[in-house]
Amino acid sequence: MKGTILRGSLSGGFDVRLDIGENIEEIKVGTFCVVQGRRFDFFSMVVDEDIEAANPKALYETVSDNPLVNEIVQGTGILDKVKIQPMIMIDRSDGSVRPVKSIPGHLSPVREAREEDVFRIFGQPDATHFHVGSPLDMEHIPLCIDLEKFIERSNGIFGKSGTGKTFYTRLMLCGMIKSNLCNSLIFDMHSEYGWAARDEDKNRREAKGLKQLFGSKVAIFTLDPESSRLRGVHPDFVVEIPYQAIEAEDIALVWEELNLNSTALESIYVLQKHLGRDWLLSFLKMEVPDIESFAERTGAHTGALQALQRKLMKLERLPFIKENPADDAVKRIMDYLDNGMNVVLEFGHQKSMLAYMLVANILTRRIHELYVKRSEEALGKGGMVNKPLVIVIEEAHKFLSPEVSKQTIFGMIAREMRKNNVTLLVVDQRPSGIDPEVHSQLGTKITALLTEEKDIEAVLCGSNNARMLRNVLASLDTKQQALIIGHAVPMPVVIRVRNYDEEFYREITRPVKPGLGARLKESRNLDDDPEMSAPGREFEELMKELYGE
Amino acid sequence: MIGEVIESRTSEFVAESVEFDQVPAFGSFVKVRDGNRTIYGIVSGAYTGSLDGSGRAKAFFKSMEELQMEQPQIFSLLRTEFSCVIIGYREGDRYCPYYPPAHPRLHLPVEAADEEEILGITRSMGYLNRTLGSPAGDGEELTAAALRNVAYLQDNPREYVLKAGRELLKMLGYDTQRLKNIIERVDVV
């Protein structure tokens, strides 16, 4: 792409007139270009294209019999115009990158962006800069996300179904695990992250899971050991949730799934208040006379309580809710996380929203509590700080809808940002269902194609140039293309996401050079802690212990 | 020599043809040597009439051959003059695409510009601006003629007309209809 600046403004972007001979059909929305001003290079993105006539009458001319006339007019009287949005300004004298605060002059030359431009802005692949893909039409140039910035805040991955959200999530998780900057806890609703999952690409049968790639750095927990085994996965731990762990707040989150009204929700809080820790089990075991006497004591309505009991019976059908579980799942998860491992919790066949939300909420709440406590202690003693934890949740709009986000732990985590070193990676296909307040707190958003106006609006809320990016977002391919906006990239960028293939496997499993992981100075030095149990040992050993030779 | 300057002003000059029936082609390039300065012009019109300019020729209703035989004297009473718009001048090695400091003197001989000269002075498209605004009136016609003459001297006439056309379109205020009128008369497709 070659052209010159035709007109422009700081707020509205620039119009570039394409040089004669350039083919507008070959310039895609979302590609990068550089405007060479007198002192600055303006790194910009193509956001729109149109046809303009110097003299509007010319637009109504018909095709002339003399091809020469048509050729003369094209590019002179009728202009192919590309609308670009300046994103970043680079001072050519010292190479410093800064936000755009001025505009280049008329007729400043515009050229395609080159590798060095991309590197100057997004950085070169290294231990903390993760190569996620390449700019559109520049497939040879790696484009990086700054992982240190990425994990500083909660993030979102959005896109219509079938656009590869899982794929993007897995890719980002690979980057995070490899970088060793944080631990992740993945609530894997469809059991796609831990072990091999069917790949979207028909040419290959399976995409390797995190456990296959990272071995001892990843532990698979499961709610459904049967399903895991059937798929040939050897889970590290089977999660069971005790009734005592379920609190009124957890039930409130799944009110829709349990079909509870607001009166029922109030009754739950009353139940918890009167029955204590064991409220749920005690309530479920109540016979009719017990309910009546309870109602009498507390002034509740008997019929309402009976209805509530019937509805809560649904929980009994969830096989992983146990009266006396063998082990405390939260403690085990914490042990693994403390050993620098990443935990994938598979739901197997328990993929109802009820199970997913309940488990995710219960576990996250307790883990968050522990993290908060630790960071408070750390503040007090000025000592150890938690290693950042990234919690991955799918169908996030269920947890973060405006109705519930204020009450759930997830809403809280999203709001408090990195204060306690716990952040979310929310994966969702209906971003419009997520509380706008939460949206505004999301640091980085990776967005595949969205077509619903409301969803596009939700994702772009709070970002500059939303109007420009809208066109870009709606014109993405359905596969392997995503828009990244926010904290971890200096500017919004459309990428062709890299392939998840053998080459990627090789690169991601190549050992990190020593010393790179040490950048995270505040991370706990767990190797020296003799009290920690053994989950950090090699994958093979674990397998032997669990399943014999 | 094809003529002699008989009227001269800053923007154009008029010359009388050596022979009444010999006139340089409309839109062709001519030059006048005035001291060490060569002034270039484009033929923008021609006129043939009676020698004294007072009366009009009379019609005889005969063929040219008959007239030559029967009334040979009438031809010596005729004269032809042609006007040229000035497009620039050369002094030494330097070509200046604008009016010379002084208009050409009267009675200087007018010659046809040679091919090399034409290619040199039409490298930049400034002359089209002069032909478009020709004082003789029909700027579009003159421009088309000049362009046609120049194009045929080029190795790649089409490329040249394309380039000239783009300049013309700007000069015409992006009026594509007028551009079309001109380009269609250039005979290059």
XYZ file of C-alpha atoms in Angstrom:
738
model
C 0.000 0.000 0.000
C 1.295 3.383 -0.999
C -0.417 6.680 -0.803
C -0.474 10.156 0.619
C -2.453 11.882 3.327
C -5.487 13.530 1.790
C -7.061 14.971 4.890
C -7.592 14.048 8.472
C -8.126 14.957 12.049
C -6.873 13.717 15.355
C -10.312 12.563 16.398
C -11.564 11.189 13.118
C -8.473 9.575 11.639
C -6.885 10.269 8.279
C -7.964 9.768 4.707
C -5.238 8.340 2.537
C -5.375 8.748 -1.184
C -3.929 5.660 -2.794
C -1.223 6.201 -5.338
C -2.149 5.534 -8.933
C -1.659 1.882 -9.711
C -2.385 0.659 -6.186
C -5.228 -1.774 -6.001
C -7.697 -0.986 -3.279
C -9.073 -4.501 -3.461
C -5.850 -5.790 -2.023
C -5.916 -3.590 1.033
C -7.818 -5.168 3.856
C -9.399 -3.470 6.778
C -7.294 -4.095 9.834
C -3.909 -4.017 8.136
C -1.175 -1.705 9.322
C 0.479 1.189 7.639
C 2.905 3.908 8.603
C 2.484 7.581 7.835
C 5.867 9.200 7.539
C 5.498 12.656 8.966
C 8.340 15.124 9.188
C 9.434 14.042 12.643
C 7.153 11.173 13.627
C 6.073 7.904 12.140
C 2.376 7.429 12.732
C 1.656 3.744 13.057
C -1.911 3.348 11.892
C -4.553 0.789 11.089
C -6.821 0.661 8.058
C -10.365 1.014 9.350
C -12.438 1.802 6.296
C -12.236 2.255 2.557
C -14.305 4.196 0.103
C -14.436 5.876 -3.271
C -14.377 9.603 -3.534
C -14.580 12.022 -6.447
C -12.743 15.305 -6.567
C -15.701 16.583 -8.514
C -18.857 14.770 -7.403
C -20.253 14.907 -10.936
C -17.559 12.452 -11.963
C -19.193 9.716 -9.907
C -22.147 9.722 -12.258
C -20.125 9.260 -15.446
C -20.653 5.991 -17.203
C -17.870 3.841 -18.540
C -16.347 5.558 -21.550
C -15.780 3.745 -24.860
C -12.263 5.054 -24.717
C -10.508 2.990 -22.092
C -7.881 5.662 -21.802
C -10.418 8.099 -20.392
C -11.446 5.618 -17.730
C -7.869 5.019 -16.863
C -7.059 8.702 -16.577
C -10.008 9.435 -14.352
C -9.278 6.508 -12.048
C -6.950 7.755 -9.371
C -7.127 11.391 -10.449
C -10.747 12.449 -10.593
C -12.027 9.413 -8.760
C -9.947 8.461 -5.768
C -9.599 5.185 -3.968
C -9.548 6.313 -0.414
C -8.465 4.418 2.640
C -9.423 5.584 6.070
C -6.747 4.969 8.650
C -6.684 5.513 12.357
C -3.389 6.569 13.890
C -2.631 4.374 16.851
C 0.844 5.156 17.998
C 3.373 7.790 17.204
C 7.067 6.964 16.996
C 9.672 9.669 17.318
C 12.156 8.893 14.576
C 14.970 10.719 16.358
C 15.018 8.457 19.415
C 12.595 5.659 18.550
C 10.331 6.419 21.508
C 6.739 5.287 21.254
C 4.019 7.611 22.457
C 0.296 8.167 22.157
C -0.888 10.137 19.166
C -1.122 13.817 20.022
C -0.708 15.421 16.618
C -1.312 14.661 12.983
C 0.999 14.429 9.969
C 0.848 17.090 7.293
C -1.057 16.980 4.026
C 0.518 14.713 1.407
C 2.716 12.939 3.950
C 3.640 9.614 2.382
C 1.952 6.460 3.649
C 3.502 3.041 3.334
C 2.888 -0.475 4.512
C 4.156 -1.348 7.958
C 7.314 -3.441 8.106
C 8.706 -5.911 10.579
C 10.801 -3.339 12.411
C 7.738 -1.130 12.897
C 5.801 -3.996 14.415
C 8.686 -4.956 16.692
C 9.197 -1.392 17.834
C 5.619 -1.271 19.047
C 4.722 -4.758 20.144
C 8.159 -6.018 21.052
C 10.043 -9.060 19.849
C 9.206 -12.556 21.017
C 10.980 -13.328 24.278
C 10.230 -14.767 27.693
C 7.490 -12.277 28.489
C 6.428 -11.315 25.008
C 4.300 -14.097 23.654
C 4.007 -14.511 19.917
C 0.253 -14.847 19.366
C 0.057 -14.378 15.649
C 0.875 -11.848 13.009
C -0.678 -8.679 11.679
C -3.103 -9.215 8.820
C -1.381 -9.840 5.504
C 2.011 -9.872 7.178
C 2.189 -13.463 8.105
C 5.940 -13.506 8.389
C 5.993 -10.923 11.175
C 5.422 -12.216 14.697
C 3.203 -10.025 16.813
C 3.519 -10.268 20.570
C 1.385 -9.736 23.607
C 3.147 -8.411 26.671
C 2.309 -11.164 29.142
C 3.429 -9.204 32.177
C 0.839 -6.607 31.366
C -1.684 -9.211 30.326
C -1.795 -10.888 33.712
C -1.915 -7.601 35.560
C -5.631 -7.311 34.950
C -8.626 -9.432 34.199
C -9.007 -10.187 30.523
C -11.652 -11.363 28.127
C -11.784 -13.616 25.091
C -14.915 -13.123 23.042
C -16.363 -14.265 19.767
C -19.379 -15.893 18.206
C -19.543 -19.602 18.627
C -17.319 -21.382 16.150
C -14.817 -18.553 15.893
C -12.166 -20.296 17.940
C -12.488 -18.906 21.440
C -11.223 -22.163 22.894
C -8.312 -22.089 20.526
C -7.360 -18.532 21.520
C -7.754 -19.367 25.172
C -5.555 -22.427 24.874
C -2.969 -20.402 23.034
C -2.895 -17.704 25.689
C -2.714 -20.327 28.405
C 0.252 -21.913 26.671
C 1.952 -18.547 26.623
C 1.229 -17.912 30.263
C 2.310 -21.346 31.418
C 5.469 -21.202 29.400
C 6.343 -17.753 30.725
C 5.937 -18.961 34.301
C 4.702 -15.517 35.250
C 1.523 -16.791 36.807
C -0.463 -19.862 37.675
C -3.746 -20.601 36.082
C -6.860 -22.319 37.249
C -9.075 -23.339 34.404
C -12.709 -24.235 34.818
C -12.864 -26.391 31.755
C -16.547 -26.823 31.072
C -16.176 -28.880 27.928
C -12.963 -30.700 28.895
C -10.982 -29.126 26.071
C -7.922 -27.655 27.685
C -6.277 -30.319 29.771
C -6.016 -33.180 27.337
C -6.227 -33.507 23.575
C -9.358 -32.035 22.135
C -10.778 -32.267 18.687
C -9.163 -29.619 16.530
C -11.197 -27.209 14.470
C -8.891 -27.944 11.567
C -10.169 -31.008 9.806
C -6.719 -31.950 8.585
C -5.587 -32.920 12.042
C -7.610 -34.952 14.385
C -6.618 -33.542 17.707
C -5.120 -30.465 19.290
C -2.768 -31.239 22.107
C -3.934 -30.324 25.581
C -1.942 -28.372 28.130
C -1.009 -31.469 30.077
C 0.437 -33.052 26.971
C 2.486 -29.992 26.252
C 3.622 -29.020 29.701
C 3.531 -32.309 31.578
C 4.342 -31.719 35.206
C 3.455 -28.046 35.047
C -0.205 -28.901 34.584
C -2.512 -30.922 36.784
C -5.873 -32.198 35.663
C -8.635 -32.209 38.236
C -11.944 -33.701 37.363
C -15.496 -33.672 38.559
C -16.309 -36.719 36.491
C -13.523 -39.322 36.739
C -15.465 -41.685 34.544
C -15.584 -39.334 31.604
C -11.921 -38.456 32.040
C -10.899 -42.084 31.969
C -13.035 -42.794 28.954
C -11.177 -40.097 27.101
C -7.899 -41.625 28.170
C -7.072 -38.845 30.597
C -5.505 -39.675 33.920
C -6.745 -37.040 36.310
C -4.497 -35.939 39.143
C -7.371 -35.415 41.498
C -11.079 -36.033 41.660
C -12.950 -33.034 43.000
C -15.795 -33.495 45.411
C -17.673 -30.643 46.958
C -18.988 -30.963 50.496
C -22.455 -29.692 51.248
C -20.976 -27.418 53.882
C -19.069 -25.585 51.236
C -22.232 -24.408 49.527
C -23.332 -21.042 50.782
C -26.409 -18.979 50.203
C -24.415 -16.818 47.841
C -23.620 -19.800 45.639
C -27.261 -20.689 45.388
C -28.118 -17.086 44.605
C -25.795 -17.262 41.629
C -27.600 -20.225 40.128
C -31.105 -18.958 40.852
C -31.960 -19.160 37.198
C -30.843 -22.765 36.834
C -32.743 -23.740 39.972
C -35.690 -21.599 38.990
C -35.742 -19.641 42.240
C -37.597 -16.402 42.797
C -36.517 -13.574 45.040
C -38.571 -14.836 48.021
C -36.871 -18.187 47.777
C -33.501 -16.469 47.767
C -34.388 -14.609 50.937
C -35.461 -17.864 52.539
C -32.051 -19.315 51.759
C -30.329 -16.602 53.707
C -32.745 -17.236 56.585
C -31.972 -20.959 56.403
C -28.264 -20.359 56.478
C -28.597 -17.991 59.390
C -30.563 -20.451 61.501
C -29.034 -23.754 60.452
C -25.404 -22.700 60.235
C -22.710 -24.361 58.156
C -24.714 -27.507 57.519
C -27.773 -25.611 56.424
C -28.163 -27.177 53.029
C -27.883 -30.779 54.072
C -30.070 -30.229 57.141
C -32.669 -28.501 55.049
C -32.680 -31.162 52.358
C -33.141 -33.813 55.021
C -36.075 -32.032 56.689
C -39.378 -33.858 56.668
C -42.658 -32.012 56.341
C -43.180 -31.559 60.122
C -39.617 -30.271 60.467
C -40.270 -27.697 57.805
C -43.486 -26.662 59.451
C -41.866 -26.174 62.815
C -38.939 -24.364 61.223
C -41.354 -22.091 59.418
C -43.128 -21.385 62.622
C -39.922 -20.524 64.411
C -38.592 -18.236 61.755
C -41.806 -16.755 60.423
C -41.242 -18.204 56.970
C -43.943 -19.602 54.752
C -44.232 -23.388 54.878
C -45.350 -23.789 51.289
C -42.514 -21.614 50.045
C -39.980 -23.619 52.017
C -41.327 -26.876 50.662
C -41.112 -25.559 47.136
C -37.568 -24.388 47.803
C -36.633 -27.797 49.161
C -37.959 -29.467 46.043
C -35.947 -27.152 43.884
C -32.785 -27.604 45.898
C -33.168 -31.372 45.554
C -31.641 -30.826 42.126
C -28.332 -30.384 43.882
C -28.542 -33.878 45.305
C -28.468 -35.184 41.787
C -25.046 -33.684 41.212
C -22.749 -36.629 41.890
C -19.787 -34.558 42.958
C -21.592 -32.984 45.909
C -20.818 -35.249 48.814
C -21.614 -35.290 52.468
C -18.124 -36.230 53.501
C -15.660 -35.885 50.693
C -12.383 -37.723 51.004
C -10.247 -34.679 50.479
C -10.574 -30.934 50.423
C -10.468 -29.868 46.793
C -9.611 -26.284 47.573
C -6.641 -27.269 49.676
C -5.396 -29.555 46.948
C -5.800 -26.903 44.300
C -3.900 -24.464 46.484
C -1.144 -27.005 47.022
C -0.754 -27.499 43.329
C -0.870 -23.793 42.599
C 1.660 -23.118 45.316
C 3.942 -25.595 43.663
C 3.822 -23.503 40.570
C 1.458 -25.797 38.747
C -1.543 -24.942 36.670
C -4.814 -26.657 37.376
C -7.371 -27.655 34.779
C -10.691 -28.667 36.269
C -12.589 -30.862 33.841
C -16.324 -31.131 34.172
C -16.731 -34.215 32.052
C -20.404 -34.968 31.713
C -21.234 -32.512 34.457
C -21.406 -29.716 32.001
C -24.736 -28.255 33.047
C -24.589 -24.565 33.841
C -25.749 -25.444 37.329
C -22.758 -27.661 38.025
C -20.335 -25.359 36.326
C -21.414 -22.204 38.059
C -21.765 -23.804 41.421
C -18.357 -25.419 41.401
C -16.577 -22.484 39.870
C -18.102 -20.105 42.346
C -17.452 -22.246 45.417
C -13.863 -23.010 44.551
C -13.037 -19.543 43.385
C -14.527 -17.944 46.450
C -12.404 -19.969 48.786
C -9.258 -19.665 46.750
C -9.779 -15.958 46.539
C -10.213 -15.789 50.297
C -6.895 -17.508 50.746
C -5.214 -15.182 48.324
C -6.659 -12.143 50.033
C -5.508 -13.402 53.393
C -2.053 -14.025 52.080
C -1.683 -10.701 50.431
C -2.855 -9.017 53.613
C -0.253 -10.937 55.544
C 2.281 -9.997 52.967
C 1.372 -6.357 53.388
C 1.696 -6.683 57.131
C 5.031 -8.421 57.109
C 6.263 -6.932 53.910
C 7.192 -10.407 52.844
C 5.911 -12.961 50.371
C 3.425 -11.949 47.761
C 1.183 -14.379 45.915
C 2.251 -15.501 42.508
C -0.436 -14.096 40.226
C -3.316 -16.457 39.593
C -5.392 -16.365 36.444
C -8.788 -18.021 36.677
C -10.362 -19.046 33.390
C -14.138 -19.195 33.234
C -16.342 -19.960 30.284
C -19.878 -18.760 29.658
C -18.802 -15.773 31.665
C -21.977 -13.809 31.100
C -23.684 -16.144 33.517
C -21.312 -15.135 36.290
C -20.927 -11.528 35.351
C -24.359 -10.458 34.199
C -25.462 -7.115 35.622
C -27.923 -8.933 37.915
C -25.402 -11.134 39.654
C -21.995 -9.618 39.040
C -22.222 -7.434 42.117
C -22.688 -10.465 44.346
C -20.501 -13.118 42.835
C -16.885 -13.561 43.600
C -16.119 -13.200 39.911
C -17.592 -9.720 39.759
C -15.481 -8.835 42.729
C -12.276 -10.213 41.259
C -12.894 -8.391 38.021
C -13.412 -5.141 39.906
C -10.534 -5.298 42.308
C -8.066 -5.850 39.474
C -4.729 -7.180 40.540
C -4.882 -6.062 44.141
C -4.718 -9.590 45.443
C -2.949 -11.023 42.449
C -6.012 -12.913 41.282
C -7.383 -12.079 37.876
C -9.922 -13.596 35.517
C -9.731 -14.703 31.949
C -13.345 -14.700 30.891
C -14.382 -16.573 27.783
C -17.753 -15.781 26.344
C -19.806 -15.628 23.206
C -22.286 -13.050 24.451
C -20.218 -10.181 25.762
C -23.301 -8.008 25.859
C -24.538 -10.181 28.718
C -21.647 -9.084 30.888
C -22.039 -6.173 33.257
C -20.669 -3.046 31.545
C -18.898 -2.166 34.745
C -16.991 -5.431 34.557
C -16.284 -4.819 30.888
C -14.692 -1.530 31.686
C -12.388 -3.286 34.123
C -11.179 -5.896 31.678
C -7.618 -5.091 30.776
C -7.151 -6.864 27.489
C -9.817 -8.226 25.214
C -9.170 -10.734 22.480
C -12.158 -10.686 20.214
C -12.984 -12.922 17.312
C -15.796 -12.127 14.917
C -18.923 -10.675 16.499
C -21.931 -9.765 14.462
C -24.516 -8.731 17.024
C -24.515 -4.990 17.343
C -24.961 -5.206 21.086
C -22.002 -7.542 21.504
C -19.741 -5.359 19.445
C -20.757 -2.353 21.459
C -20.130 -4.170 24.713
C -16.660 -5.295 23.729
C -15.630 -1.885 22.469
C -17.090 0.047 25.360
C -14.483 2.184 26.994
C -11.959 1.879 24.188
C -10.897 4.846 22.123
C -11.800 4.776 18.462
C -14.723 2.456 19.148
C -16.447 3.703 16.029
C -13.465 2.801 13.869
C -12.905 -0.566 15.445
C -16.511 -1.529 14.912
C -15.944 -1.953 11.174
C -12.838 -3.956 11.828
C -14.562 -6.244 14.266
C -17.501 -6.947 12.035
C -15.268 -7.774 9.091
C -13.032 -10.371 10.714
C -12.844 -13.812 9.193
C -14.612 -16.488 11.120
C -11.404 -18.388 11.715
C -8.042 -17.470 13.091
C -8.583 -13.758 13.082
C -8.973 -11.716 16.194
C -8.877 -8.157 17.372
C -6.816 -7.504 20.458
C -7.489 -4.342 22.382
C -6.407 -3.089 25.742
C -3.693 -3.116 28.295
C -1.327 -5.769 26.961
C -0.987 -4.255 23.510
C 0.027 -0.653 22.960
C -2.718 -0.287 20.396
C -5.683 -2.247 19.082
C -4.527 -4.815 16.587
C -6.076 -7.395 14.299
C -4.055 -10.540 14.100
C -4.025 -13.723 12.201
C -3.672 -16.061 15.112
C -0.767 -18.450 14.796
C -1.305 -22.089 14.025
C -1.644 -24.543 16.839
C 0.481 -27.200 15.193
C 3.629 -29.235 15.508
C 5.800 -26.213 15.066
C 3.968 -24.441 17.851
C 4.267 -27.513 20.097
C 7.990 -27.602 19.514
C 8.435 -23.944 20.240
C 6.262 -23.851 23.311
C 7.874 -26.882 24.900
C 11.414 -25.708 24.263
C 12.926 -25.011 27.675
C 13.102 -21.385 28.738
C 16.607 -20.089 29.074
C 17.687 -20.034 32.715
C 17.154 -16.816 34.530
C 14.164 -15.688 32.554
C 11.671 -16.990 35.045
C 13.486 -15.193 37.797
C 12.076 -11.886 36.663
C 9.128 -12.454 38.911
C 10.959 -11.519 42.020
C 7.983 -11.514 44.329
C 6.947 -15.055 43.566
C 7.121 -17.473 46.433
C 10.132 -19.622 46.479
C 8.343 -22.880 47.006
C 11.143 -25.255 46.289
C 12.604 -24.419 49.655
C 9.408 -25.070 51.552
C 9.675 -28.536 53.114
C 6.054 -28.561 54.257
C 4.639 -28.507 50.804
C 3.267 -31.780 49.579
C 4.513 -33.448 46.483
C 2.287 -32.546 43.520
C 5.146 -30.809 41.786
C 6.898 -34.071 40.980
C 7.103 -35.453 37.557
C 4.029 -36.365 35.653
C 5.118 -39.941 35.110
C 5.587 -40.552 38.815
C 2.131 -39.292 39.492
C 0.715 -41.567 36.873
C 2.438 -44.525 38.441
C 1.100 -43.683 41.827
C -2.432 -43.196 40.643
C -2.812 -46.031 38.214
C 0.033 -48.408 38.812
C 2.530 -49.329 36.144
C 11.217 29.023 -42.828
C 7.477 28.724 -42.975
C 6.461 32.301 -42.230
C 7.343 35.691 -40.894
C 6.128 37.402 -37.770
C 3.751 40.209 -38.637
C 2.074 40.801 -35.327
C 3.435 40.113 -31.906
C 2.359 40.386 -28.308
C 3.388 38.763 -25.040
C 1.097 35.765 -25.250
C 0.963 35.111 -28.965
C 2.188 36.163 -32.378
C 0.803 36.112 -35.891
C 2.896 35.149 -38.907
C 2.302 35.291 -42.593
C 2.930 32.097 -44.514
C 5.587 32.041 -47.181
C 3.093 30.616 -49.612
C -0.594 31.332 -49.373
C -1.400 27.632 -49.653
C 1.177 26.418 -47.178
C 0.283 26.592 -43.542
C 1.707 24.716 -40.539
C -0.661 22.157 -39.068
C -3.090 23.240 -36.405
C -1.570 22.346 -33.009
C 1.935 21.932 -34.416
C 5.011 23.395 -32.760
C 6.882 26.340 -34.225
C 9.807 28.494 -33.156
C 11.107 32.001 -33.692
C 14.779 32.793 -33.211
C 15.135 36.209 -31.632
C 18.777 36.892 -30.959
C 20.097 34.202 -28.633
C 16.582 33.366 -27.526
C 14.353 30.810 -29.233
C 10.667 31.306 -28.621
C 8.322 28.339 -29.010
C 4.705 28.444 -29.906
C 1.836 26.218 -30.920
C -0.171 27.026 -34.040
C -3.578 27.963 -32.745
C -5.367 29.039 -35.913
C -4.896 30.164 -39.515
C -6.608 32.506 -41.935
C -6.467 33.014 -45.708
C -7.887 36.186 -47.304
C -7.193 38.977 -49.789
C -3.830 40.548 -49.871
C -4.894 44.025 -48.855
C -7.400 42.745 -46.349
C -10.028 45.178 -47.589
C -12.113 42.971 -49.801
C -13.222 39.420 -50.054
C -12.307 36.904 -52.733
C -14.924 36.386 -55.399
C -16.414 33.001 -56.207
C -15.759 31.684 -59.734
C -17.492 28.280 -59.532
C -14.684 26.456 -61.291
C -12.370 23.674 -60.384
C -8.924 24.422 -58.996
C -7.303 23.273 -62.221
C -9.525 25.527 -64.346
C -8.811 28.457 -62.108
C -5.057 27.847 -62.284
C -5.347 27.866 -66.049
C -7.755 30.728 -66.567
C -7.211 33.076 -63.653
C -3.693 32.502 -62.324
C -3.397 36.112 -61.080
C -6.045 35.745 -58.402
C -3.789 33.520 -56.362
C -1.118 36.140 -56.045
C -3.697 38.424 -54.443
C -4.143 35.996 -51.538
C -2.250 35.679 -48.319
C -2.344 33.268 -45.393
C -1.515 34.078 -41.852
C -1.419 31.882 -38.780
C -1.442 32.640 -35.092
C 0.615 30.881 -32.439
C 0.311 30.803 -28.663
C 3.645 31.212 -26.941
C 4.438 28.387 -24.579
C 8.011 29.148 -23.563
C 11.481 29.911 -24.773
C 14.977 28.582 -24.714
C 18.046 30.598 -23.835
C 21.291 28.702 -24.130
C 20.642 25.183 -22.874
C 17.818 26.115 -20.613
C 14.175 25.785 -21.568
C 11.789 28.071 -19.685
C 8.141 26.993 -19.874
C 6.792 30.522 -19.538
C 6.562 33.799 -21.514
C 9.824 35.287 -22.658
C 10.776 38.625 -21.098
C 10.035 40.361 -24.404
C 7.644 39.364 -27.136
C 9.216 38.312 -30.467
C 10.198 41.081 -32.788
C 8.337 41.600 -36.036
C 9.623 40.216 -39.328
C 11.561 37.415 -37.723
C 11.326 34.118 -39.602
C 9.090 31.397 -38.163
C 10.271 27.791 -38.438
C 8.809 24.445 -37.574
C 10.232 23.029 -34.335
C 12.133 19.803 -34.843
C 11.258 16.548 -33.219
C 13.910 16.663 -30.540
C 12.902 20.132 -29.503
C 9.282 19.136 -29.253
C 10.075 16.129 -27.107
C 12.148 18.348 -24.847
C 9.628 21.082 -24.312
C 6.665 18.773 -23.863
C 8.283 16.677 -21.170
C 6.460 18.767 -18.598
C 2.777 19.312 -19.173
C 2.721 23.070 -18.671
C 2.007 23.707 -22.346
C -1.421 22.140 -21.970
C -2.400 24.953 -19.683
C -1.558 27.432 -22.446
C -3.446 25.556 -25.125
C -6.507 25.187 -22.900
C -6.669 28.905 -22.358
C -5.891 29.715 -25.984
C -6.908 33.282 -26.878
C -8.173 32.067 -30.222
C -11.085 30.432 -28.459
C -11.333 26.740 -28.851
C -8.967 25.543 -26.151
C -10.187 21.969 -26.068
C -9.724 21.527 -29.791
C -6.254 23.047 -29.701
C -5.233 20.968 -26.703
C -6.361 17.781 -28.385
C -4.452 18.690 -31.543
C -1.255 19.555 -29.700
C -1.476 16.416 -27.609
C -2.054 14.345 -30.701
C 1.000 15.813 -32.385
C 3.171 15.224 -29.353
C 1.846 11.741 -28.650
C 2.874 10.471 -32.071
C 6.463 11.403 -31.396
C 6.553 9.341 -28.214
C 7.834 5.792 -27.924
C 4.770 4.976 -25.895
C 1.991 7.352 -26.985
C -0.573 5.799 -24.672
C 1.576 6.253 -21.602
C 2.129 9.881 -22.518
C -1.538 10.644 -23.085
C -2.356 8.941 -19.787
C 0.042 11.165 -17.949
C -1.088 14.262 -19.827
C -4.725 13.332 -19.235
C -4.193 13.249 -15.492
C -2.680 16.711 -15.554
C -5.444 17.941 -17.796
C -8.115 16.644 -15.474
C -6.678 18.757 -12.688
C -6.449 21.805 -14.970
C -10.074 21.259 -15.915
C -11.182 21.330 -12.294
C -11.816 17.587 -12.396
C -14.482 18.026 -15.062
C -14.476 14.545 -16.562
C -16.841 15.493 -19.355
C -14.445 18.071 -20.758
C -11.570 15.656 -20.341
C -13.463 13.132 -22.323
C -14.052 15.689 -25.110
C -10.338 16.241 -25.394
C -9.048 12.706 -25.020
C -11.483 11.351 -27.564
C -9.945 13.727 -30.128
C -6.430 12.538 -29.451
C -6.888 9.300 -31.349
C -4.905 7.206 -28.960
C -6.681 4.322 -27.306
